[in-house]
CSV table of C-alpha atoms and ligand atoms in Angstrom, one decimal:
chain,number,residue,atom,x,y,z
R,1,MET,CA,-4.7,-9.2,55.4
R,2,SER,CA,-8.0,-9.9,54.0
R,3,LEU,CA,-9.8,-12.8,55.2
R,4,SER,CA,-10.2,-14.6,51.8
R,5,THR,CA,-6.3,-14.1,51.1
R,6,SER,CA,-5.4,-15.7,54.8
R,7,THR,CA,-7.9,-18.6,54.0
R,8,GLU,CA,-5.9,-19.4,50.7
R,9,VAL,CA,-2.9,-19.0,52.5
R,10,LEU,CA,-4.0,-21.1,55.2
R,11,ALA,CA,-5.3,-23.8,52.7
R,12,PRO,CA,-2.2,-26.4,53.9
R,13,LEU,CA,-3.5,-26.0,57.6
R,14,ALA,CA,-7.4,-27.5,56.7
R,15,VAL,CA,-8.5,-29.5,59.9
R,16,LEU,CA,-10.7,-32.7,60.1
R,17,GLY,CA,-14.0,-32.3,61.8
R,18,SER,CA,-15.4,-29.2,60.9
R,19,ASP,CA,-18.3,-30.9,59.3
R,20,VAL,CA,-19.2,-33.2,62.2
R,21,GLN,CA,-22.7,-32.4,63.8
R,22,VAL,CA,-23.1,-33.1,67.4
R,23,PRO,CA,-26.6,-33.6,69.1
R,24,LEU,CA,-27.8,-30.6,71.4
R,25,ALA,CA,-29.8,-31.4,74.9
R,26,SER,CA,-33.1,-30.6,72.4
R,27,GLY,CA,-32.2,-33.2,70.4
R,28,GLU,CA,-31.4,-30.7,67.1
R,29,LYS,CA,-27.8,-31.4,65.5
R,30,VAL,CA,-25.2,-28.5,65.2
R,31,GLY,CA,-21.8,-28.1,63.7
R,32,TYR,CA,-19.6,-29.0,66.3
R,33,ALA,CA,-17.7,-25.8,67.8
R,34,ALA,CA,-13.7,-27.0,68.7
R,35,LEU,CA,-12.9,-24.5,71.0
R,36,ASP,CA,-10.5,-26.9,72.7
R,37,TYR,CA,-7.5,-26.6,71.1
R,38,ALA,CA,-5.1,-26.2,74.1
R,39,ALA,CA,-6.0,-29.5,75.2
R,40,SER,CA,-6.0,-31.5,71.9
R,41,ALA,CA,-5.9,-29.7,68.9
R,42,PRO,CA,-7.7,-31.8,65.5
R,43,ALA,CA,-5.4,-33.3,62.9
R,44,LEU,CA,-4.8,-31.1,59.8
R,45,GLN,CA,-6.3,-32.6,56.8
R,46,ARG,CA,-2.9,-33.0,55.3
R,47,VAL,CA,-1.5,-35.1,58.3
R,48,TRP,CA,-4.2,-37.6,58.2
R,49,ASP,CA,-3.7,-37.6,54.4
R,50,ASP,CA,0.2,-38.3,54.6
R,51,VAL,CA,-0.4,-40.8,57.3
R,52,ALA,CA,-2.9,-42.5,55.3
R,53,ALA,CA,-0.8,-42.9,52.4
R,54,TYR,CA,2.0,-44.4,54.6
R,55,ALA,CA,0.2,-46.8,56.4
R,56,PRO,CA,0.3,-49.7,53.8
R,57,TYR,CA,4.1,-49.1,53.7
R,58,TYR,CA,4.3,-49.1,57.4
R,59,GLY,CA,7.1,-51.4,58.6
R,60,SER,CA,9.1,-51.6,61.7
R,61,VAL,CA,12.3,-48.9,62.6
R,62,HIS,CA,15.9,-49.7,62.9
R,63,ARG,CA,15.1,-53.4,62.5
R,64,GLY,CA,14.2,-55.3,59.9
R,65,ALA,CA,16.0,-56.2,56.4
R,66,GLY,CA,13.2,-56.1,54.6
R,67,TYR,CA,12.0,-53.3,51.9
R,68,LEU,CA,9.1,-51.6,53.9
R,69,SER,CA,11.4,-51.7,57.0
R,70,GLN,CA,14.0,-49.7,55.4
R,71,LEU,CA,11.5,-47.4,54.0
R,72,SER,CA,10.1,-46.8,57.6
R,73,THR,CA,13.1,-46.3,59.1
R,74,ASP,CA,14.4,-43.7,56.6
R,75,LEU,CA,11.1,-42.4,57.0
R,76,PHE,CA,11.6,-42.1,61.0
R,77,GLU,CA,15.0,-40.7,60.4
R,78,GLN,CA,13.5,-38.0,57.6
R,79,SER,CA,11.0,-36.8,60.1
R,80,ARG,CA,13.5,-36.0,62.6
R,81,ARG,CA,15.5,-33.6,60.0
R,82,THR,CA,12.0,-32.1,59.5
R,83,VAL,CA,11.4,-31.4,63.4
R,84,ALA,CA,15.4,-30.1,63.1
R,85,GLU,CA,14.3,-27.7,60.6
R,86,PHE,CA,11.2,-27.0,62.1
R,87,LEU,CA,12.6,-25.6,65.2
R,88,ASP,CA,15.5,-24.2,63.7
R,89,LEU,CA,18.2,-26.5,65.9
R,90,ARG,CA,21.7,-25.8,65.8
R,91,GLU,CA,24.6,-27.9,64.6
R,92,GLY,CA,24.9,-30.7,67.4
R,93,ASP,CA,21.5,-30.5,68.5
R,94,GLN,CA,19.5,-33.8,68.8
R,95,VAL,CA,16.0,-34.6,68.3
R,96,VAL,CA,14.2,-37.5,70.5
R,97,PHE,CA,10.8,-38.6,70.0
R,98,THR,CA,9.0,-39.1,72.7
R,99,ARG,CA,5.0,-39.9,73.9
R,100,ALA,CA,4.3,-36.0,74.6
R,101,THR,CA,5.4,-33.0,76.4
R,102,THR,CA,5.1,-34.5,79.7
R,103,ASP,CA,6.9,-37.6,78.8
R,104,SER,CA,10.5,-34.8,77.1
R,105,LEU,CA,9.9,-33.0,80.3
R,106,ASN,CA,10.3,-36.3,82.2
R,107,LEU,CA,13.2,-37.3,80.1
R,108,LEU,CA,15.3,-34.4,80.5
R,109,ALA,CA,14.3,-34.6,84.4
R,110,ALA,CA,15.9,-38.2,84.7
R,111,ALA,CA,18.8,-37.1,82.3
R,112,VAL,CA,19.9,-33.9,84.1
R,113,PRO,CA,23.6,-34.1,85.9
R,114,ALA,CA,22.7,-35.2,89.7
R,115,GLY,CA,22.9,-31.9,91.8
R,116,THR,CA,21.3,-30.0,89.4
R,117,ARG,CA,18.8,-27.2,90.7
R,118,VAL,CA,16.0,-26.5,88.9
R,119,PHE,CA,14.2,-23.1,89.1
R,120,ALA,CA,10.6,-22.8,87.4
R,121,PHE,CA,7.6,-20.5,88.2
R,122,GLU,CA,5.0,-22.0,90.2
R,123,THR,CA,2.4,-20.6,86.7
R,124,GLU,CA,3.7,-23.6,84.9
R,125,HIS,CA,1.7,-26.3,83.6
R,126,HIS,CA,2.2,-29.7,86.0
R,127,ALA,CA,4.3,-31.1,83.1
R,128,SER,CA,6.7,-28.6,83.6
R,129,LEU,CA,6.2,-27.9,87.3
R,130,LEU,CA,6.2,-31.6,88.8
R,131,PRO,CA,9.2,-33.5,87.1
R,132,TRP,CA,12.3,-32.0,88.8
R,133,ALA,CA,11.1,-32.8,92.1
R,134,HIS,CA,9.9,-36.2,91.1
R,135,ALA,CA,13.4,-37.1,90.0
R,136,GLY,CA,14.9,-36.0,93.0
R,137,LEU,CA,16.5,-32.5,91.9
R,138,ASP,CA,16.2,-29.7,94.2
R,139,VAL,CA,13.8,-27.0,92.9
R,140,THR,CA,13.6,-23.3,93.7
R,141,TYR,CA,9.5,-22.4,92.6
R,142,LEU,CA,9.5,-18.8,91.7
R,143,ARG,CA,6.3,-16.9,93.0
R,144,ALA,CA,4.0,-16.0,89.8
R,145,PRO,CA,5.0,-13.1,88.3
R,146,ARG,CA,2.5,-10.0,87.8
R,147,SER,CA,4.3,-8.8,84.7
R,148,ARG,CA,6.9,-10.1,82.0
R,149,ALA,CA,9.7,-7.4,83.5
R,150,GLU,CA,8.8,-9.1,86.8
R,151,ALA,CA,9.5,-12.5,85.8
R,152,VAL,CA,12.7,-11.6,84.4
R,153,ALA,CA,13.9,-9.6,87.5
R,154,ALA,CA,12.7,-12.6,89.9
R,155,LEU,CA,14.9,-15.1,87.8
R,156,ASP,CA,17.8,-12.8,88.1
R,157,ALA,CA,17.5,-12.5,91.7
R,158,ALA,CA,17.0,-16.4,92.0
R,159,LEU,CA,19.9,-17.4,90.1
R,160,ALA,CA,22.1,-14.8,91.7
R,161,GLY,CA,21.7,-15.9,95.3
R,162,ALA,CA,22.0,-19.9,94.0
R,163,PRO,CA,24.8,-21.9,95.1
R,164,GLU,CA,27.3,-22.9,92.5
R,165,GLY,CA,26.5,-26.2,90.3
R,166,PRO,CA,24.6,-26.9,87.3
R,167,LYS,CA,21.1,-25.2,87.2
R,168,LEU,CA,17.9,-25.3,84.9
R,169,LEU,CA,15.3,-23.1,84.2
R,170,CYS,CA,12.3,-24.6,83.0
R,171,VAL,CA,10.0,-22.1,81.5
R,172,THR,CA,6.7,-22.4,79.3
R,173,GLY,CA,6.3,-20.0,75.9
R,174,ALA,CA,2.5,-19.6,76.1
R,175,SER,CA,0.6,-20.1,78.7
R,176,ASN,CA,-2.1,-23.1,78.7
R,177,VAL,CA,-4.5,-21.0,81.2
R,178,THR,CA,-4.1,-17.4,80.0
R,179,GLY,CA,-2.3,-17.9,76.5
R,180,GLU,CA,0.1,-14.7,77.4
R,181,LEU,CA,3.6,-15.3,76.0
R,182,TRP,CA,6.3,-15.1,78.3
R,183,PRO,CA,9.5,-13.5,77.7
R,184,VAL,CA,11.5,-16.5,76.5
R,185,ALA,CA,14.6,-14.6,74.8
R,186,GLU,CA,14.8,-12.2,78.3
R,187,LEU,CA,14.8,-15.1,80.9
R,188,THR,CA,17.3,-17.3,78.5
R,189,GLY,CA,19.8,-14.4,78.5
R,190,THR,CA,19.2,-13.8,82.3
R,191,ALA,CA,19.9,-17.8,83.0
R,192,HIS,CA,22.9,-18.2,80.7
R,193,ARG,CA,24.6,-15.1,82.1
R,194,HIS,CA,24.2,-17.1,85.4
R,195,GLY,CA,25.4,-20.3,84.2
R,196,ALA,CA,21.9,-21.9,83.9
R,197,ARG,CA,20.5,-23.6,81.1
R,198,VAL,CA,17.3,-23.8,80.0
R,199,VAL,CA,14.5,-25.9,78.4
R,200,LEU,CA,11.3,-24.2,76.9
R,201,ASP,CA,8.0,-26.0,77.3
R,202,ALA,CA,6.5,-25.2,73.6
R,203,ALA,CA,3.8,-27.2,74.1
R,204,GLN,CA,1.3,-24.1,73.4
R,205,LEU,CA,3.8,-22.1,71.7
R,206,ALA,CA,4.6,-24.2,68.9
R,207,PRO,CA,1.2,-24.6,67.6
R,208,HIS,CA,0.7,-21.0,67.2
R,209,HIS,CA,4.0,-19.4,67.0
R,210,ARG,CA,7.0,-19.6,64.7
R,211,VAL,CA,9.6,-21.0,67.0
R,212,SER,CA,13.6,-20.7,66.1
R,213,VAL,CA,15.5,-22.6,68.9
R,214,ARG,CA,18.9,-21.0,67.5
R,215,GLU,CA,17.2,-17.5,67.9
R,216,LEU,CA,15.6,-17.7,71.4
R,217,GLY,CA,19.1,-19.3,72.4
R,218,VAL,CA,17.0,-22.1,75.0
R,219,ASP,CA,19.1,-25.5,75.3
R,220,TRP,CA,16.0,-27.7,75.2
R,221,ILE,CA,12.6,-27.6,73.7
R,222,ALA,CA,9.4,-29.8,74.3
R,223,PHE,CA,6.0,-30.1,72.4
R,224,SER,CA,3.4,-32.6,71.9
R,225,GLY,CA,2.4,-33.9,68.4
R,226,HIS,CA,-1.4,-33.7,69.8
R,227,LYS,CA,-1.4,-30.4,70.3
R,228,LEU,CA,0.4,-29.2,67.0
R,229,TYR,CA,-2.4,-31.2,64.6
R,230,ALA,CA,-1.0,-34.6,64.7
R,231,PRO,CA,-2.5,-36.6,67.5
R,232,PHE,CA,-0.7,-40.0,66.5
R,233,GLY,CA,0.8,-40.6,70.3
R,234,ALA,CA,4.5,-39.0,69.4
R,235,GLY,CA,5.9,-35.9,71.0
R,236,VAL,CA,9.7,-34.1,70.9
R,237,LEU,CA,12.7,-33.0,72.9
R,238,ALA,CA,15.1,-31.6,71.1
R,239,GLY,CA,18.3,-29.7,72.1
R,240,ARG,CA,21.7,-30.2,73.4
R,241,ALA,CA,23.2,-33.5,73.1
R,242,ASP,CA,25.8,-33.5,76.1
R,243,TRP,CA,23.5,-34.0,79.3
R,244,LEU,CA,21.5,-36.4,77.0
R,245,ASP,CA,24.4,-38.7,76.0
R,246,ALA,CA,26.1,-38.7,79.4
R,247,ALA,CA,22.6,-39.9,81.2
R,248,ASP,CA,21.3,-43.4,82.0
R,249,PRO,CA,19.0,-44.1,78.9
R,250,TYR,CA,15.5,-43.4,80.1
R,251,LEU,CA,14.5,-46.8,79.6
R,252,ALA,CA,16.4,-49.7,79.3
R,253,GLY,CA,15.7,-51.5,76.1
R,254,GLY,CA,16.7,-52.8,71.9
R,255,GLY,CA,17.3,-50.0,70.3
R,256,ALA,CA,19.2,-48.4,73.0
R,257,THR,CA,21.9,-50.5,73.0
R,258,ARG,CA,25.1,-51.0,71.1
R,259,THR,CA,26.4,-54.5,72.3
R,260,VAL,CA,25.2,-56.6,75.7
R,261,ALA,CA,26.9,-59.2,76.7
R,262,ARG,CA,27.0,-62.4,79.2
R,263,GLU,CA,30.0,-61.9,81.6
R,264,ALA,CA,31.9,-64.5,83.1
R,265,ASP,CA,31.0,-63.9,86.3
R,266,GLY,CA,27.0,-63.8,85.3
R,267,SER,CA,26.5,-60.2,85.0
R,268,VAL,CA,25.3,-58.7,81.8
R,269,ALA,CA,27.4,-55.7,80.4
R,270,VAL,CA,26.0,-53.1,78.2
R,271,GLN,CA,27.2,-50.4,76.0
R,272,TRP,CA,24.8,-48.0,75.5
R,273,GLN,CA,24.0,-45.9,72.2
R,274,THR,CA,24.7,-42.2,72.1
R,275,GLY,CA,22.4,-39.8,70.2
R,276,PRO,CA,18.8,-39.9,70.3
R,277,ALA,CA,18.8,-43.5,70.1
R,278,ARG,CA,20.0,-43.7,73.7
R,279,HIS,CA,16.5,-42.7,74.8
R,280,GLU,CA,14.3,-44.0,72.5
R,281,ALA,CA,14.2,-47.8,73.5
R,282,GLY,CA,11.9,-50.3,72.1
R,283,SER,CA,10.1,-50.0,68.5
R,284,PRO,CA,9.6,-46.4,67.7
R,285,ASN,CA,6.3,-44.5,67.2
R,286,VAL,CA,6.9,-44.4,63.2
R,287,ILE,CA,3.3,-43.0,62.5
R,288,GLY,CA,3.6,-40.5,65.2
R,289,ALA,CA,6.9,-38.9,64.2
R,290,TYR,CA,5.6,-38.9,60.6
R,291,ALA,CA,2.7,-37.2,61.4
R,292,ILE,CA,4.3,-34.4,63.2
R,293,ALA,CA,6.8,-33.8,60.3
R,294,SER,CA,3.9,-33.7,58.5
R,295,ALA,CA,2.1,-31.2,60.3
R,296,CYS,CA,5.7,-29.1,60.8
R,297,ARG,CA,5.6,-28.8,56.7
R,298,ALA,CA,2.0,-27.7,56.5
R,299,LEU,CA,3.1,-25.1,59.3
R,300,ARG,CA,5.7,-24.0,57.2
R,301,GLU,CA,3.9,-24.2,53.9
R,302,ALA,CA,1.5,-22.0,55.2
R,303,GLY,CA,3.7,-19.6,56.9
R,304,PHE,CA,3.5,-18.8,60.7
R,305,ASP,CA,3.0,-15.1,59.7
R,306,ALA,CA,-0.4,-15.8,57.9
R,307,LEU,CA,-1.3,-18.3,60.7
R,308,GLU,CA,-0.6,-15.7,63.6
R,309,ALA,CA,-2.1,-13.0,61.8
R,310,ARG,CA,-5.2,-14.9,61.7
R,311,GLU,CA,-5.5,-16.2,64.9
R,312,ARG,CA,-4.7,-12.0,66.3
R,313,GLN,CA,-8.3,-11.7,63.9
R,314,LEU,CA,-9.8,-14.0,66.1
R,315,VAL,CA,-8.3,-13.1,69.8
R,316,GLU,CA,-9.2,-9.4,68.9
R,317,ARG,CA,-12.7,-10.6,68.1
R,318,LEU,CA,-13.1,-12.7,71.3
R,319,THR,CA,-11.3,-10.2,73.5
R,320,ALA,CA,-13.6,-7.5,72.2
R,321,GLY,CA,-16.7,-9.2,72.5
R,322,LEU,CA,-16.1,-10.7,76.1
R,323,ALA,CA,-15.3,-7.2,77.1
R,324,GLU,CA,-18.6,-6.2,76.3
R,325,ILE,CA,-20.2,-8.7,79.1
R,326,PRO,CA,-19.5,-7.0,82.6
R,327,GLU,CA,-20.2,-10.3,84.3
R,328,VAL,CA,-17.1,-12.1,82.3
R,329,LYS,CA,-13.9,-11.4,83.9
R,330,VAL,CA,-10.8,-12.9,81.8
R,331,LEU,CA,-8.0,-13.9,83.9
R,332,ASN,CA,-4.6,-12.2,83.0
R,333,LEU,CA,-1.2,-12.6,84.9
R,334,PHE,CA,0.6,-9.9,82.9
R,335,GLY,CA,-2.4,-7.2,82.5
R,336,GLU,CA,-5.0,-6.6,80.1
R,337,GLY,CA,-4.1,-6.6,76.4
R,338,SER,CA,-1.1,-8.6,77.0
R,339,ALA,CA,0.2,-10.5,74.0
R,340,ARG,CA,-1.3,-13.6,73.9
R,341,VAL,CA,-2.0,-17.2,71.5
R,342,GLY,CA,-5.3,-18.1,70.7
R,343,VAL,CA,-6.0,-19.6,74.5
R,344,LEU,CA,-8.2,-17.4,77.1
R,345,SER,CA,-9.8,-18.6,80.3
R,346,PHE,CA,-12.4,-16.8,82.3
R,347,VAL,CA,-15.0,-17.3,84.9
R,348,VAL,CA,-18.6,-15.3,84.9
R,349,ARG,CA,-19.7,-13.8,88.0
R,350,GLY,CA,-22.3,-15.7,89.7
R,351,TRP,CA,-22.0,-19.2,87.5
R,352,ASN,CA,-19.9,-22.2,88.4
R,353,SER,CA,-17.5,-22.9,85.8
R,354,SER,CA,-18.4,-26.6,85.3
R,355,HIS,CA,-22.2,-25.8,84.7
R,356,PHE,CA,-21.6,-22.7,82.3
R,357,SER,CA,-19.1,-25.2,79.9
R,358,ALA,CA,-22.2,-27.8,80.1
R,359,ALA,CA,-24.5,-25.7,78.7
R,360,LEU,CA,-22.2,-24.2,76.1
R,361,SER,CA,-21.8,-27.8,75.0
R,362,ALA,CA,-25.6,-28.6,75.5
R,363,GLU,CA,-27.0,-25.6,74.4
R,364,TYR,CA,-25.1,-24.5,71.6
R,365,GLY,CA,-22.7,-27.5,70.9
R,366,ILE,CA,-19.5,-25.7,71.8
R,367,GLY,CA,-16.9,-27.8,73.3
R,368,VAL,CA,-14.3,-25.6,75.5
R,369,ARG,CA,-12.5,-27.1,79.2
R,370,ASP,CA,-13.4,-26.4,82.5
R,371,GLY,CA,-11.4,-26.5,85.6
R,372,LEU,CA,-8.2,-25.9,86.7
R,373,PHE,CA,-6.1,-26.8,83.3
R,374,CYS,CA,-3.3,-29.1,85.4
R,375,ALA,CA,-1.8,-25.3,86.4
R,376,HIS,CA,-3.5,-25.5,89.9
R,377,PRO,CA,-1.3,-23.2,91.5
R,378,LEU,CA,-1.4,-20.4,88.8
R,379,VAL,CA,-5.6,-21.1,88.4
R,380,ARG,CA,-5.5,-20.8,92.3
R,381,THR,CA,-3.5,-17.5,92.1
R,382,LEU,CA,-5.7,-15.8,89.8
R,383,LEU,CA,-8.4,-17.1,90.9
R,384,GLY,CA,-7.8,-16.2,94.9
R,385,ASP,CA,-10.1,-13.8,95.5
R,386,GLU,CA,-13.0,-14.5,92.6
R,387,ASP,CA,-16.4,-14.8,93.8
R,388,VAL,CA,-17.2,-18.1,91.4
R,389,ALA,CA,-20.6,-20.2,92.2
R,390,PRO,CA,-20.3,-23.6,93.2
R,391,SER,CA,-23.6,-25.3,91.8
R,392,GLU,CA,-25.2,-28.5,92.2
R,393,CYS,CA,-22.8,-29.7,89.5
R,394,GLY,CA,-19.7,-29.0,91.3
R,395,ALA,CA,-16.5,-28.9,89.8
R,396,PRO,CA,-14.4,-32.0,87.9
R,397,GLU,CA,-11.5,-31.2,90.3
R,398,PRO,CA,-12.4,-31.6,93.4
R,399,SER,CA,-11.3,-29.1,95.9
R,400,LEU,CA,-9.4,-30.0,99.2
R,401,PRO,CA,-11.4,-30.3,102.0
R,402,GLY,CA,-12.7,-26.8,103.5
R,403,GLU,CA,-11.2,-25.1,100.4
R,404,ARG,CA,-13.7,-23.5,98.1
R,405,SER,CA,-14.7,-25.0,94.8
R,406,LEU,CA,-12.8,-23.2,92.0
R,407,ASN,CA,-12.3,-23.7,88.7
R,408,ALA,CA,-12.3,-21.5,84.9
R,409,ILE,CA,-13.4,-22.1,81.7
R,410,ARG,CA,-10.9,-22.0,78.9
R,411,VAL,CA,-11.7,-21.1,75.1
R,412,SER,CA,-8.9,-22.1,72.9
R,413,PHE,CA,-8.7,-22.4,68.9
R,414,GLY,CA,-6.2,-22.2,65.9
R,415,ALA,CA,-5.6,-23.4,62.6
R,416,GLY,CA,-9.2,-23.6,60.8
R,417,THR,CA,-11.3,-22.2,63.1
R,418,PRO,CA,-13.8,-20.1,61.5
R,419,ASP,CA,-15.3,-16.6,62.8
R,420,GLU,CA,-19.0,-18.3,63.2
R,421,HIS,CA,-17.2,-20.8,66.0
R,422,VAL,CA,-16.3,-17.7,68.1
R,423,ASP,CA,-19.6,-15.6,67.4
R,424,ARG,CA,-21.8,-18.4,68.5
R,425,PHE,CA,-19.8,-18.9,71.7
R,426,LEU,CA,-20.0,-14.8,72.0
R,427,THR,CA,-23.8,-15.1,71.6
R,428,ALA,CA,-24.0,-18.0,73.5
R,429,VAL,CA,-22.1,-16.2,76.7
R,430,ARG,CA,-24.3,-13.6,76.4
R,431,GLU,CA,-27.7,-15.1,76.3
R,432,LEU,CA,-26.3,-17.7,79.4
R,433,VAL,CA,-25.4,-14.6,81.5
R,434,THR,CA,-29.0,-12.7,80.4
R,435,ASP,CA,-31.0,-15.4,80.1
R,436,GLY,CA,-29.5,-18.1,82.4
R,437,ALA,CA,-29.6,-21.6,81.1
R,438,ALA,CA,-32.6,-22.8,79.5
R,439,TRP,CA,-32.0,-26.6,80.8
R,440,ASN,CA,-31.8,-28.0,84.3
R,441,TYR,CA,-28.2,-29.7,84.9
R,442,ARG,CA,-27.4,-32.7,87.3
R,443,ASN,CA,-23.8,-34.3,88.5
R,444,GLU,CA,-23.4,-37.6,86.7
R,445,GLY,CA,-20.2,-39.2,87.7
R,446,GLY,CA,-18.6,-35.6,88.2
R,447,ARG,CA,-20.1,-34.6,84.8
R,448,CYS,CA,-22.6,-31.8,84.6
R,449,VAL,CA,-25.2,-33.0,81.9
R,450,ALA,CA,-28.3,-31.5,81.1
R,451,ASP,CA,-31.5,-33.2,82.7
R,452,SER,CA,-34.6,-31.3,81.8
R,453,ARG,CA,-36.0,-28.3,80.1
R,454,ARG,CA,-36.3,-25.3,82.4
R,455,GLU,CA,-39.9,-24.0,83.1
R,456,GLY,CA,-40.8,-20.8,81.9
C,501,PLP,C1,1.8,-25.7,78.4
C,501,PLP,C2,2.1,-27.2,78.7
C,501,PLP,N1,2.5,-28.3,78.8
C,501,PLP,C3,2.7,-29.2,79.1
C,501,PLP,C4,1.6,-30.0,78.4
C,501,PLP,C5,1.4,-31.3,78.6
C,501,PLP,O1,1.2,-31.7,77.5
C,501,PLP,P1,1.1,-33.6,77.1
C,501,PLP,O2,-0.4,-33.5,78.1
C,501,PLP,O3,0.7,-33.5,75.5
C,501,PLP,O4,1.9,-34.1,77.6
C,501,PLP,C6,0.3,-29.2,78.4
C,501,PLP,C7,-0.8,-30.1,77.9
C,501,PLP,O5,-1.6,-29.4,78.0
C,501,PLP,C8,0.5,-28.1,78.1
C,501,PLP,O6,-0.5,-27.4,78.1
């Protein structure tokens, strides 16, 4: 696909902020190169416009007899249906609006039947790794696999040896560290053969790939609006209704109840709702839900074929450029060249990653992320024997006493990313590696900041 065609096709995915100017350490201004989509993607212009058009009509949801309350309620429920279509849900599946992926997975952890054993690879983001034990469930952590086939075999073996009873696999669709795609359909098939259910953490998958719950066969899926170009504080948990309807409500309060009655003995008897309302107590975030629905519509309109093709171009440009810089080591779990979304982490020999990232920002106007990316076990595994230099800047996620300071750099992109951002990034990496930073940096409250221009 030629660039001009893809630009045309991707018009519904224009993003806000593409003309924002930021100051460099020198005082000059440059256009900001946003290469941290995996943390929070910019809003789609379309999402922003839809929210702005709705804002004057904003009203309460599921409470209120007035016209705007009715309209807002309809919009909220229509947003649920749009998300269900976007995810290609099955008949009977539910869409629960949450705050984000972390909230969605904590909700599910609180809802699974008592005695459920959860299986999770140690490579998961903390949002997929931690809610289960936190909710008092038994968790089997599977070692980091070094290939997709090894992941499937490890799960198969673990489930074969698991005791009877309800079981749940939590797996990510695309790694927030390496960007690599996980074999979700194969893992789900394996899990189902052993009677285990599956929840897919699609926080990094849904913004980059078409996701069909029906085709993948997963039982639940979770994602965040702010990573899907809809940064208005909402997320989604969608999937099978049975465990959700049988569970205690995630939050107790208005909207989750059918009836509440004072009993003769002084207690209060509650009949809880079934369906999404059971877990959505309190006034719903209608703007957040509507923003997600708007992003879903725009992504479907542009088509994932076009978005994926465009991202592949950028990933190829990036990986080819980095491959020419011997000091750069790209982090992969499944080997070089494995399929990935527009997310890539790396280290630079002889450099502290915080220092390097600070120089990318202060000297080139490029925004990336450095650290352990809320996936400490995975990044520690990937960096195990890397020569990552500590520096006067230290690391923003401090190492334990006696442990080496470890962190990496992550670059991530998606809709609206121009070639120029990737090219500027590659030029910056080459220049920093060859010539060093042009500025001295100091640690200011854990942040690496440019201090004075380097002599000579
Ligand atoms: C793979 C993955 N899962 C879960 C999360 C948590 O998402 P949120 O912070 O939106 O709750 C993230 C966030 O970076 C992520 O990358």
